[in-house]
């Protein structure tokens, strides 16, 4: 899951995976930051993953057997090695899009590689993005609820307050999002370092007491468990997957921290701590099978220390939730720029870090969905059933797009690329199939959320394309109009008029309506087109393209990366270096505001027409989105049927 919490793109130019030119102190800061932001989700999995997997493995037997404990432990440890270490840390961290990672960055990279045949790639990107929203809803609910449930291990009197307290913490978490995460982010790394140190140290004594737990390091125990437990083994696999949720964050946060810091943090701190803790929980249950009710918190002495651990676990789960919430903001911005969602209001919460953004509408929707989940499921065990499907689905899609990148971008033969990816894809598909067994126990939640987001994204993309094609048929060729106006110009007025359009070959609707109603033309006229590149960011030197088409008309094309928020006045200031005397105070921006109505014969079903029109009405104003001063904007209304 992407998280724009700590470090902005300009700061990471030297740490984007192509070159590691930071000092030792800088490298240490990036490594510490990655521990706090990247590993919050996977780092809090020990709260529930081992418990759920062993309970699933025990089936109708009740008390967990030694074979079940060692088999589950072996499955968890080797899932961490194969899925996280090999697939993500070793392979996918190399598949970066100009230093950026994540499913939509991978989609853009793969789409650029296959060219016009990229419709399937786009659909895979839509699916993975949609499933991530399911993950973004379930992670805060499950993580915080599982931490607060630790209060039961301090005293049973706390039990009635678990759900209300969880809701209060979640509401507070979403309420502070608008203030930005810079101050909170400073504590993420140190808190998570303390977390990993504590969960590792607490596991040492039980392992010494039950050294036979180390047999789980042998992968044959995992294989034997799967071979001898049939359908129960398959169901257990779905719970085992809870231990690797959050692995996508490794890849998604590549642009924020760089390849080396993320790899170092995983190999030397996170993986050893997680492995020790899982082994410690296993040793505890081998010594006392009844401890499976809450093996994580029972690693700590009853009383003060366990109470402190509940507080630390709550802090860690809030951090894990924070990372996925900001990841949802980042994904939304990418989706808007790539034309998969309508424009939403995007607020920048930091002057120094461009990645720190806040999207009010997404924040509100996430809060409502998360609180509803907590009230609906009321326990972490019930929510755990809903968790795996969205993450496994995203991993399957990532593996598929990874194959395309290895084949087309890395120039491997298709057979070599398939040989590399096939084992991981098979494992991901197996995990997905195991999680699909839980559809009726709660797995329908991420599927429903994902299906809803897929419909919204597909409808917006398809409707926008149909609208563009219909508008182009109705519009007048720009070159012909300019020739006519230069030959027989109307009355001129001083100043510059900038006409925004998505089609630079056709006369903007705002220009046609302006001529029709005002019957005047400015001294200088600019046809402005804003493009989104298939790369995360654009070099400022390549931001502006200026073309003079007549003495009084020119075309300006502004290009932004899909990780950037467009700022038109700031970009136009660059055009001064290209010879255009741009003065914001003597410039008027003309935008056309289209009122959409469903056509009798449309390219989409009637329900999809109405959905697209509703999405269009909910879109944020172009003036705000492109950061144009509202006092310099003239809007011209027009009605279009779709």
Coordinates of C-alpha atoms in Angstrom, one line a residue, residues 65-586:
X65 CA -1.5 -30.3 18.1
X66 CA 2.3 -30.1 17.8
X67 CA 1.9 -31.0 14.1
X68 CA -0.5 -28.1 13.5
X69 CA 1.6 -25.6 15.3
X70 CA 4.9 -26.5 13.6
X71 CA 3.1 -26.8 10.2
X72 CA 1.5 -23.4 10.5
X73 CA 4.7 -21.8 11.7
X74 CA 6.6 -23.3 8.8
X75 CA 4.0 -22.0 6.3
X76 CA 4.2 -18.5 7.8
X77 CA 8.0 -18.3 7.9
X78 CA 8.4 -19.6 4.3
X79 CA 5.6 -17.3 3.1
X80 CA 7.6 -14.4 4.5
X81 CA 10.7 -15.7 2.7
X82 CA 9.1 -16.6 -0.7
X83 CA 6.3 -14.0 -1.1
X84 CA 7.9 -11.0 0.6
X85 CA 11.7 -11.5 0.4
X86 CA 12.0 -13.1 -3.1
X87 CA 9.0 -11.7 -5.0
X88 CA 9.0 -8.1 -3.6
X89 CA 12.4 -7.4 -2.1
X90 CA 14.5 -9.2 -4.7
X91 CA 12.5 -8.9 -7.9
X92 CA 9.8 -6.3 -8.0
X93 CA 11.7 -3.5 -6.3
X94 CA 13.8 -3.5 -9.5
X95 CA 10.6 -2.9 -11.6
X96 CA 10.4 0.8 -10.9
X97 CA 8.7 3.5 -13.0
X98 CA 11.3 6.3 -12.8
X99 CA 11.9 5.5 -9.2
X100 CA 8.2 5.0 -8.3
X101 CA 6.5 1.7 -7.4
X102 CA 2.9 0.5 -6.7
X103 CA 0.3 -1.1 -8.9
X104 CA -0.7 2.0 -10.9
X105 CA 2.9 2.9 -11.4
X106 CA 3.5 -0.6 -12.7
X107 CA 0.4 -0.4 -14.9
X108 CA 1.7 2.8 -16.5
X109 CA 5.1 1.2 -17.1
X110 CA 3.6 -1.9 -18.6
X111 CA 1.1 0.1 -20.7
X112 CA 3.9 2.3 -22.1
X113 CA 5.8 -0.9 -23.0
X114 CA 2.9 -2.5 -24.9
X115 CA 1.7 0.7 -26.6
X116 CA -1.8 0.7 -28.1
X117 CA -2.5 -2.8 -27.1
X118 CA -2.7 -1.8 -23.4
X119 CA -6.4 -2.2 -22.8
X120 CA -5.9 -5.4 -20.8
X121 CA -3.1 -3.7 -18.8
X122 CA -5.4 -0.8 -17.9
X123 CA -8.1 -3.2 -16.8
X124 CA -5.6 -5.0 -14.6
X125 CA -4.6 -1.6 -13.1
X126 CA -8.3 -0.8 -12.5
X127 CA -8.8 -4.1 -10.7
X128 CA -5.7 -3.8 -8.5
X129 CA -6.5 -0.2 -7.6
X130 CA -10.1 -1.1 -6.8
X131 CA -9.0 -4.0 -4.5
X132 CA -6.6 -1.6 -2.7
X133 CA -9.5 0.5 -1.5
X134 CA -10.9 -2.7 0.1
X135 CA -7.6 -3.2 1.8
X136 CA -7.6 0.5 2.9
X137 CA -11.0 0.0 4.6
X138 CA -10.2 -3.3 6.3
X139 CA -6.7 -2.6 7.6
X140 CA -7.5 0.2 10.0
X141 CA -10.6 -1.7 11.3
X142 CA -8.8 -5.0 11.8
X143 CA -5.5 -3.6 13.1
X144 CA -6.9 -1.2 15.8
X145 CA -9.6 -3.7 16.9
X146 CA -7.0 -6.5 17.4
X147 CA -4.8 -4.2 19.5
X148 CA -7.7 -3.0 21.7
X149 CA -8.8 -6.6 22.2
X150 CA -5.5 -7.0 24.2
X151 CA -7.3 -5.3 27.0
X152 CA -9.2 -8.5 27.7
X153 CA -5.9 -10.1 28.6
X154 CA -5.3 -7.3 31.2
X155 CA -8.8 -7.6 32.7
X156 CA -12.1 -9.0 31.4
X157 CA -13.9 -5.9 32.8
X158 CA -12.6 -4.0 29.7
X159 CA -14.4 -6.3 27.2
X160 CA -17.7 -4.2 26.8
X161 CA -15.6 -1.2 25.9
X162 CA -13.5 -2.7 23.1
X163 CA -15.7 -1.8 20.2
X164 CA -16.6 1.7 21.4
X165 CA -13.0 2.5 22.2
X166 CA -11.9 1.2 18.7
X167 CA -14.5 3.5 17.1
X168 CA -13.3 6.5 19.1
X169 CA -9.7 5.9 18.1
X170 CA -10.6 5.5 14.4
X171 CA -12.7 8.6 14.4
X172 CA -9.8 10.5 16.0
X173 CA -7.4 9.1 13.5
X174 CA -9.4 10.2 10.5
X175 CA -10.2 13.6 12.2
X176 CA -6.5 14.6 12.3
X177 CA -5.8 13.7 8.7
X178 CA -6.6 17.2 7.5
X179 CA -3.7 18.6 9.6
X180 CA -1.1 16.6 7.7
X181 CA 1.1 13.7 8.8
X182 CA 4.5 15.4 8.9
X183 CA 4.6 15.8 12.7
X184 CA 3.2 12.3 13.4
X185 CA 5.5 10.8 10.8
X186 CA 8.5 11.9 12.8
X187 CA 7.5 9.4 15.5
X188 CA 6.6 6.5 13.1
X189 CA 10.1 5.1 12.7
X190 CA 11.2 5.2 16.4
X191 CA 7.9 3.8 17.6
X192 CA 8.0 0.9 15.1
X193 CA 11.7 0.2 16.0
X194 CA 10.7 -0.1 19.6
X195 CA 7.8 -2.4 18.5
X196 CA 10.0 -4.7 16.5
X197 CA 12.6 -4.8 19.3
X198 CA 10.0 -5.6 22.0
X199 CA 8.2 -8.4 20.0
X200 CA 11.5 -10.0 19.2
X201 CA 12.9 -9.9 22.8
X202 CA 9.6 -11.2 24.3
X203 CA 9.8 -14.3 22.1
X204 CA 13.3 -15.4 23.2
X205 CA 12.4 -17.0 26.6
X206 CA 9.5 -19.2 25.2
X207 CA 11.8 -20.4 22.4
X208 CA 14.5 -21.4 24.9
X209 CA 11.8 -23.2 27.0
X210 CA 10.5 -25.1 23.9
X211 CA 13.5 -25.4 21.5
X212 CA 11.6 -28.0 19.3
X213 CA 9.7 -25.1 17.8
X214 CA 12.8 -24.4 15.7
X215 CA 11.9 -27.5 13.6
X216 CA 9.4 -25.1 11.9
X217 CA 12.4 -23.6 10.0
X218 CA 12.4 -26.8 7.9
X219 CA 10.1 -26.2 4.9
X220 CA 9.2 -30.0 4.9
X221 CA 7.0 -29.3 7.9
X222 CA 4.9 -26.9 5.8
X223 CA 4.7 -29.4 2.9
X224 CA 3.8 -32.3 5.2
X225 CA 1.1 -30.2 6.9
X226 CA -0.5 -29.4 3.5
X227 CA -0.3 -33.0 2.3
X228 CA -1.9 -34.5 5.4
X229 CA -4.6 -32.0 6.2
X230 CA -6.6 -31.8 3.0
X231 CA -9.3 -29.1 2.9
X232 CA -8.3 -27.9 6.4
X233 CA -4.8 -27.3 5.2
X234 CA -6.2 -25.2 2.3
X235 CA -8.4 -23.2 4.7
X236 CA -5.4 -22.7 6.9
X237 CA -3.5 -21.3 4.0
X238 CA -6.0 -18.4 3.8
X239 CA -5.2 -17.5 7.4
X240 CA -1.5 -18.0 6.9
X241 CA -1.7 -15.2 4.3
X242 CA -2.5 -12.7 7.0
X243 CA 1.2 -12.8 7.9
X244 CA 2.2 -11.3 4.6
X245 CA -0.5 -8.6 4.2
X246 CA 1.3 -5.3 3.8
X247 CA 3.9 -6.8 1.4
X248 CA 2.6 -4.5 -1.4
X249 CA 3.8 -1.5 0.7
X250 CA 7.4 -2.6 0.0
X251 CA 6.8 -1.9 -3.6
X252 CA 4.4 1.0 -3.4
X253 CA 6.7 3.1 -1.2
X254 CA 9.8 2.6 -3.4
X255 CA 9.7 6.2 -4.6
X256 CA 9.6 7.6 -1.0
X257 CA 12.6 5.7 0.5
X258 CA 14.5 4.0 -2.3
X259 CA 15.4 0.4 -2.9
X260 CA 18.3 -0.1 -0.6
X261 CA 16.8 1.4 2.6
X262 CA 13.6 -0.8 2.2
X263 CA 15.7 -3.9 1.6
X264 CA 18.0 -3.2 4.5
X265 CA 15.2 -2.6 6.9
X266 CA 13.4 -5.8 5.9
X267 CA 16.5 -8.1 5.9
X268 CA 18.1 -6.9 9.1
X269 CA 15.3 -5.7 11.3
X270 CA 11.7 -6.5 10.2
X271 CA 12.1 -10.1 9.0
X272 CA 14.2 -11.3 12.0
X273 CA 11.8 -9.7 14.5
X274 CA 8.7 -11.2 12.8
X275 CA 10.3 -14.6 12.6
X276 CA 11.3 -14.6 16.2
X277 CA 7.9 -13.4 17.4
X278 CA 6.1 -16.1 15.4
X279 CA 8.4 -18.8 16.7
X280 CA 7.9 -17.4 20.3
X281 CA 4.1 -17.6 19.9
X282 CA 4.5 -21.2 18.5
X283 CA 6.7 -22.1 21.5
X284 CA 4.2 -20.7 23.9
X285 CA 1.3 -22.7 22.4
X286 CA 3.4 -25.9 22.3
X287 CA 3.9 -25.5 26.1
X288 CA 0.3 -24.4 26.8
X289 CA -2.2 -25.2 24.0
X290 CA -4.8 -23.0 25.9
X291 CA -2.6 -20.0 25.1
X292 CA -3.9 -20.0 21.5
X293 CA -6.8 -17.8 22.6
X294 CA -4.3 -14.8 22.7
X295 CA -0.8 -16.0 22.1
X296 CA 0.7 -12.6 21.2
X297 CA -0.3 -10.8 24.4
X298 CA 0.5 -13.9 26.6
X299 CA 4.1 -13.5 25.6
X300 CA 4.2 -10.7 28.1
X301 CA 3.9 -10.9 31.9
X302 CA 0.4 -10.3 33.3
X303 CA -0.3 -6.8 34.8
X304 CA 1.8 -3.7 34.1
X305 CA 3.9 -5.0 31.2
X306 CA 0.9 -6.5 29.4
X307 CA -1.0 -3.2 29.8
X308 CA 2.0 -1.3 28.4
X309 CA 2.1 -3.7 25.4
X310 CA -1.6 -3.0 24.7
X311 CA -0.7 0.7 24.5
X312 CA 2.3 0.1 22.2
X313 CA 0.2 -2.3 20.0
X314 CA -2.5 0.4 19.7
X315 CA 0.2 3.0 18.7
X316 CA 1.7 0.5 16.1
X317 CA -1.7 -0.3 14.6
X318 CA -2.6 3.4 14.3
X319 CA 0.7 3.8 12.4
X320 CA -0.2 0.9 10.2
X321 CA -3.6 2.4 9.6
X322 CA -2.1 5.9 8.9
X323 CA 0.1 4.4 6.2
X324 CA -2.8 2.8 4.4
X325 CA -5.0 5.9 4.7
X326 CA -2.4 8.1 3.1
X327 CA -1.9 5.3 0.5
X328 CA -5.5 5.7 -0.4
X329 CA -5.0 9.5 -1.0
X330 CA -1.9 8.8 -3.1
X331 CA -3.7 6.1 -5.2
X332 CA -6.7 8.4 -5.7
X333 CA -4.4 11.2 -7.0
X334 CA -2.7 8.7 -9.4
X335 CA -6.1 7.4 -10.6
X336 CA -7.4 11.0 -11.2
X337 CA -4.3 11.9 -13.2
X338 CA -4.5 8.6 -15.2
X339 CA -8.2 9.3 -16.1
X340 CA -9.7 6.6 -13.9
X341 CA -11.6 8.9 -11.5
X342 CA -13.2 12.3 -11.6
X343 CA -11.3 15.3 -10.1
X344 CA -11.5 15.5 -6.3
X345 CA -10.3 18.3 -4.1
X346 CA -6.7 17.7 -3.2
X347 CA -5.2 19.7 -0.3
X348 CA -1.4 19.9 0.2
X349 CA -0.6 19.6 3.9
X350 CA 3.1 20.5 3.6
X351 CA 5.0 23.2 1.8
X352 CA 8.1 21.1 1.8
X353 CA 6.8 17.6 0.9
X354 CA 4.7 17.4 -2.3
X355 CA 3.6 13.8 -1.4
X356 CA 1.8 14.9 1.7
X357 CA -1.8 15.4 0.6
X358 CA -5.3 15.2 2.0
X359 CA -8.4 14.4 0.0
X360 CA -11.5 15.3 2.1
X361 CA -14.0 13.2 0.2
X362 CA -11.9 10.0 0.3
X363 CA -11.3 10.6 4.0
X364 CA -15.0 10.8 4.7
X365 CA -15.9 7.7 2.7
X366 CA -13.1 5.7 4.4
X367 CA -14.2 6.7 7.9
X368 CA -17.8 5.7 7.2
X369 CA -16.8 2.4 5.7
X370 CA -14.2 1.6 8.5
X371 CA -16.6 2.4 11.4
X372 CA -19.4 0.3 9.7
X373 CA -17.0 -2.6 9.4
X374 CA -16.1 -2.5 13.1
X375 CA -19.8 -2.3 14.1
X376 CA -20.7 -5.0 11.7
X377 CA -18.0 -7.6 12.6
X378 CA -17.2 -6.5 16.2
X379 CA -14.1 -8.8 16.6
X380 CA -10.7 -9.2 14.9
X381 CA -11.4 -12.9 14.2
X382 CA -14.5 -12.1 12.3
X383 CA -12.8 -9.3 10.3
X384 CA -9.7 -11.5 9.6
X385 CA -11.9 -13.6 7.2
X386 CA -12.6 -10.4 5.1
X387 CA -9.0 -9.3 5.0
X388 CA -7.1 -11.6 2.6
X389 CA -9.1 -11.4 -0.6
X390 CA -8.3 -7.8 -1.5
X391 CA -4.6 -8.2 -0.8
X392 CA -4.2 -11.6 -2.6
X393 CA -6.1 -10.2 -5.6
X394 CA -3.7 -7.2 -5.8
X395 CA -0.7 -9.5 -5.6
X396 CA -2.0 -11.7 -8.4
X397 CA -2.5 -8.6 -10.6
X398 CA 1.0 -7.3 -9.6
X399 CA 2.5 -10.6 -10.7
X400 CA 0.7 -10.5 -14.1
X401 CA 1.9 -6.9 -14.8
X402 CA 5.3 -7.8 -13.5
X403 CA 5.5 -10.5 -16.2
X404 CA 4.8 -7.9 -18.9
X405 CA 7.5 -5.5 -17.5
X406 CA 10.1 -8.3 -17.3
X407 CA 9.3 -9.4 -20.8
X408 CA 8.8 -6.0 -22.6
X409 CA 10.8 -3.5 -20.5
X410 CA 13.7 -5.7 -19.3
X411 CA 13.8 -7.4 -22.7
X412 CA 13.7 -11.0 -21.3
X413 CA 12.4 -13.8 -23.5
X414 CA 8.7 -14.6 -22.7
X415 CA 9.8 -18.1 -21.6
X416 CA 12.4 -16.7 -19.2
X417 CA 10.0 -14.1 -17.8
X418 CA 7.3 -16.7 -17.3
X419 CA 9.7 -19.1 -15.6
X420 CA 10.6 -16.3 -13.1
X421 CA 7.1 -15.1 -12.4
X422 CA 5.1 -18.4 -12.7
X423 CA 6.0 -19.9 -9.3
X424 CA 5.0 -16.6 -7.5
X425 CA 1.8 -16.3 -9.6
X426 CA 1.0 -19.9 -8.7
X427 CA 1.5 -19.2 -5.0
X428 CA -0.5 -16.0 -5.2
X429 CA -3.4 -17.8 -7.0
X430 CA -3.3 -20.6 -4.3
X431 CA -3.5 -18.0 -1.6
X432 CA -6.4 -16.3 -3.4
X433 CA -8.3 -19.5 -3.9
X434 CA -7.8 -20.3 -0.1
X435 CA -9.1 -16.9 0.8
X436 CA -12.1 -17.2 -1.6
X437 CA -13.4 -20.0 0.7
X438 CA -14.2 -17.2 3.2
X439 CA -16.5 -15.3 0.9
X440 CA -19.6 -16.0 3.0
X441 CA -17.8 -15.4 6.3
X442 CA -16.8 -11.8 5.4
X443 CA -14.8 -12.1 2.3
X444 CA -17.7 -10.5 0.4
X445 CA -16.8 -7.1 1.9
X446 CA -13.6 -6.5 -0.1
X447 CA -15.2 -8.1 -3.2
X448 CA -18.2 -5.8 -3.0
X449 CA -16.0 -2.7 -2.4
X450 CA -13.7 -3.8 -5.2
X451 CA -16.6 -4.4 -7.6
X452 CA -18.0 -1.0 -6.8
X453 CA -14.7 0.7 -7.5
X454 CA -14.2 -1.2 -10.7
X455 CA -17.6 -0.1 -12.0
X456 CA -16.8 3.5 -11.0
X457 CA -13.4 3.6 -12.6
X458 CA -14.5 1.7 -15.8
X459 CA -17.5 3.9 -16.2
X460 CA -15.5 7.1 -15.8
X461 CA -12.9 6.0 -18.2
X462 CA -15.4 4.8 -20.8
X463 CA -17.7 7.7 -20.4
X464 CA -14.8 10.2 -20.7
X465 CA -13.7 8.6 -23.9
X466 CA -17.2 8.6 -25.4
X467 CA -17.6 12.3 -24.4
X468 CA -14.3 13.2 -26.0
X469 CA -15.2 11.4 -29.3
X470 CA -18.6 13.0 -29.4
X471 CA -17.2 16.5 -28.6
X472 CA -14.6 16.2 -31.3
X473 CA -17.3 15.4 -34.0
X474 CA -19.2 18.6 -33.0
X475 CA -16.1 20.9 -32.8
X476 CA -14.6 23.0 -35.5
X477 CA -10.9 22.4 -36.6
X478 CA -8.7 24.8 -34.7
X479 CA -6.4 25.5 -37.7
X480 CA -9.4 26.5 -39.9
X481 CA -10.8 28.8 -37.2
X482 CA -7.5 30.5 -36.6
X483 CA -7.0 31.1 -40.4
X484 CA -10.5 32.7 -40.6
X485 CA -9.9 34.9 -37.5
X486 CA -6.5 36.1 -38.8
X487 CA -8.0 36.9 -42.2
X488 CA -11.1 38.7 -40.9
X489 CA -10.4 39.5 -37.2
X490 CA -13.2 40.7 -34.9
X491 CA -12.7 43.6 -32.5
X492 CA -9.6 43.2 -30.4
X493 CA -9.4 43.8 -26.6
X494 CA -6.2 44.1 -24.6
X495 CA -4.8 41.2 -22.6
X496 CA -4.3 37.5 -23.0
X497 CA -7.0 34.8 -23.1
X498 CA -6.1 31.2 -22.2
X499 CA -8.6 28.6 -23.4
X500 CA -8.4 25.2 -21.7
X501 CA -9.1 22.2 -23.9
X502 CA -8.5 18.4 -23.8
X503 CA -8.3 18.3 -27.7
X504 CA -5.6 20.7 -29.1
X505 CA -6.7 20.0 -32.7
X506 CA -10.3 21.3 -32.3
X507 CA -11.4 24.8 -31.4
X508 CA -12.2 25.0 -27.6
X509 CA -15.9 25.2 -26.9
X510 CA -15.2 28.2 -24.6
X511 CA -13.5 30.1 -27.6
X512 CA -16.5 29.4 -29.9
X513 CA -19.0 30.6 -27.3
X514 CA -16.9 33.6 -26.5
X515 CA -16.9 34.7 -30.2
X516 CA -20.6 33.9 -30.5
X517 CA -21.7 36.0 -27.5
X518 CA -19.0 38.7 -27.0
X519 CA -17.9 39.0 -30.6
X520 CA -14.4 40.1 -29.5
X521 CA -11.0 38.5 -29.5
X522 CA -8.1 39.2 -27.1
X523 CA -4.7 40.5 -28.4
X524 CA -3.1 37.3 -27.5
X525 CA -4.8 33.9 -27.4
X526 CA -3.5 30.7 -26.0
X527 CA -4.9 27.2 -26.5
X528 CA -3.9 25.3 -23.4
X529 CA -3.8 21.5 -23.1
X530 CA -2.8 19.6 -20.0
X531 CA -1.4 16.1 -20.5
X532 CA -0.6 13.4 -18.0
X533 CA 2.5 11.4 -18.6
X534 CA 3.0 7.7 -18.0
X535 CA 5.9 8.6 -15.7
X536 CA 5.4 9.7 -12.0
X537 CA 7.1 13.1 -12.4
X538 CA 8.2 15.4 -15.2
X539 CA 11.5 17.3 -15.3
X540 CA 10.6 21.1 -15.1
X541 CA 12.6 21.6 -18.3
X542 CA 10.1 19.3 -20.1
X543 CA 7.0 20.8 -18.5
X544 CA 6.0 23.3 -21.1
X545 CA 5.8 23.0 -24.9
X546 CA 5.1 26.2 -26.8
X547 CA 4.0 26.4 -30.5
X548 CA 3.1 29.6 -32.3
X549 CA 0.3 28.9 -34.8
X550 CA -0.4 32.5 -35.9
X551 CA 0.6 36.1 -34.9
X552 CA -2.1 36.2 -32.2
X553 CA -2.6 32.5 -31.5
X554 CA -0.3 30.0 -29.8
X555 CA -0.6 26.5 -28.4
X556 CA 0.8 25.6 -25.0
X557 CA 1.0 22.1 -23.7
X558 CA 1.7 21.4 -20.0
X559 CA 2.8 18.0 -19.0
X560 CA 2.5 16.6 -15.5
X561 CA 3.5 13.2 -14.1
X562 CA 0.7 11.0 -12.6
X563 CA 2.1 11.5 -9.1
X564 CA 2.0 15.3 -9.4
X565 CA -0.8 17.8 -8.7
X566 CA -1.2 20.2 -11.7
X567 CA -0.4 23.9 -10.9
X568 CA -1.1 25.8 -14.1
X569 CA 0.1 29.3 -13.1
X570 CA 3.4 27.9 -11.7
X571 CA 3.9 25.9 -14.9
X572 CA 3.0 28.8 -17.2
X573 CA 5.7 30.9 -15.5
X574 CA 8.2 28.5 -17.0
X575 CA 6.9 29.6 -20.5
X576 CA 8.5 33.0 -19.9
X577 CA 11.9 31.4 -20.6
X578 CA 10.5 30.2 -23.9
X579 CA 9.5 33.7 -25.0
X580 CA 5.9 34.0 -23.8
X581 CA 5.4 37.2 -21.7
X582 CA 3.0 35.7 -19.2
X583 CA 1.4 38.0 -16.6
X584 CA -1.3 36.3 -14.5
X585 CA -2.9 39.7 -13.7
X586 CA -3.6 40.5 -17.3

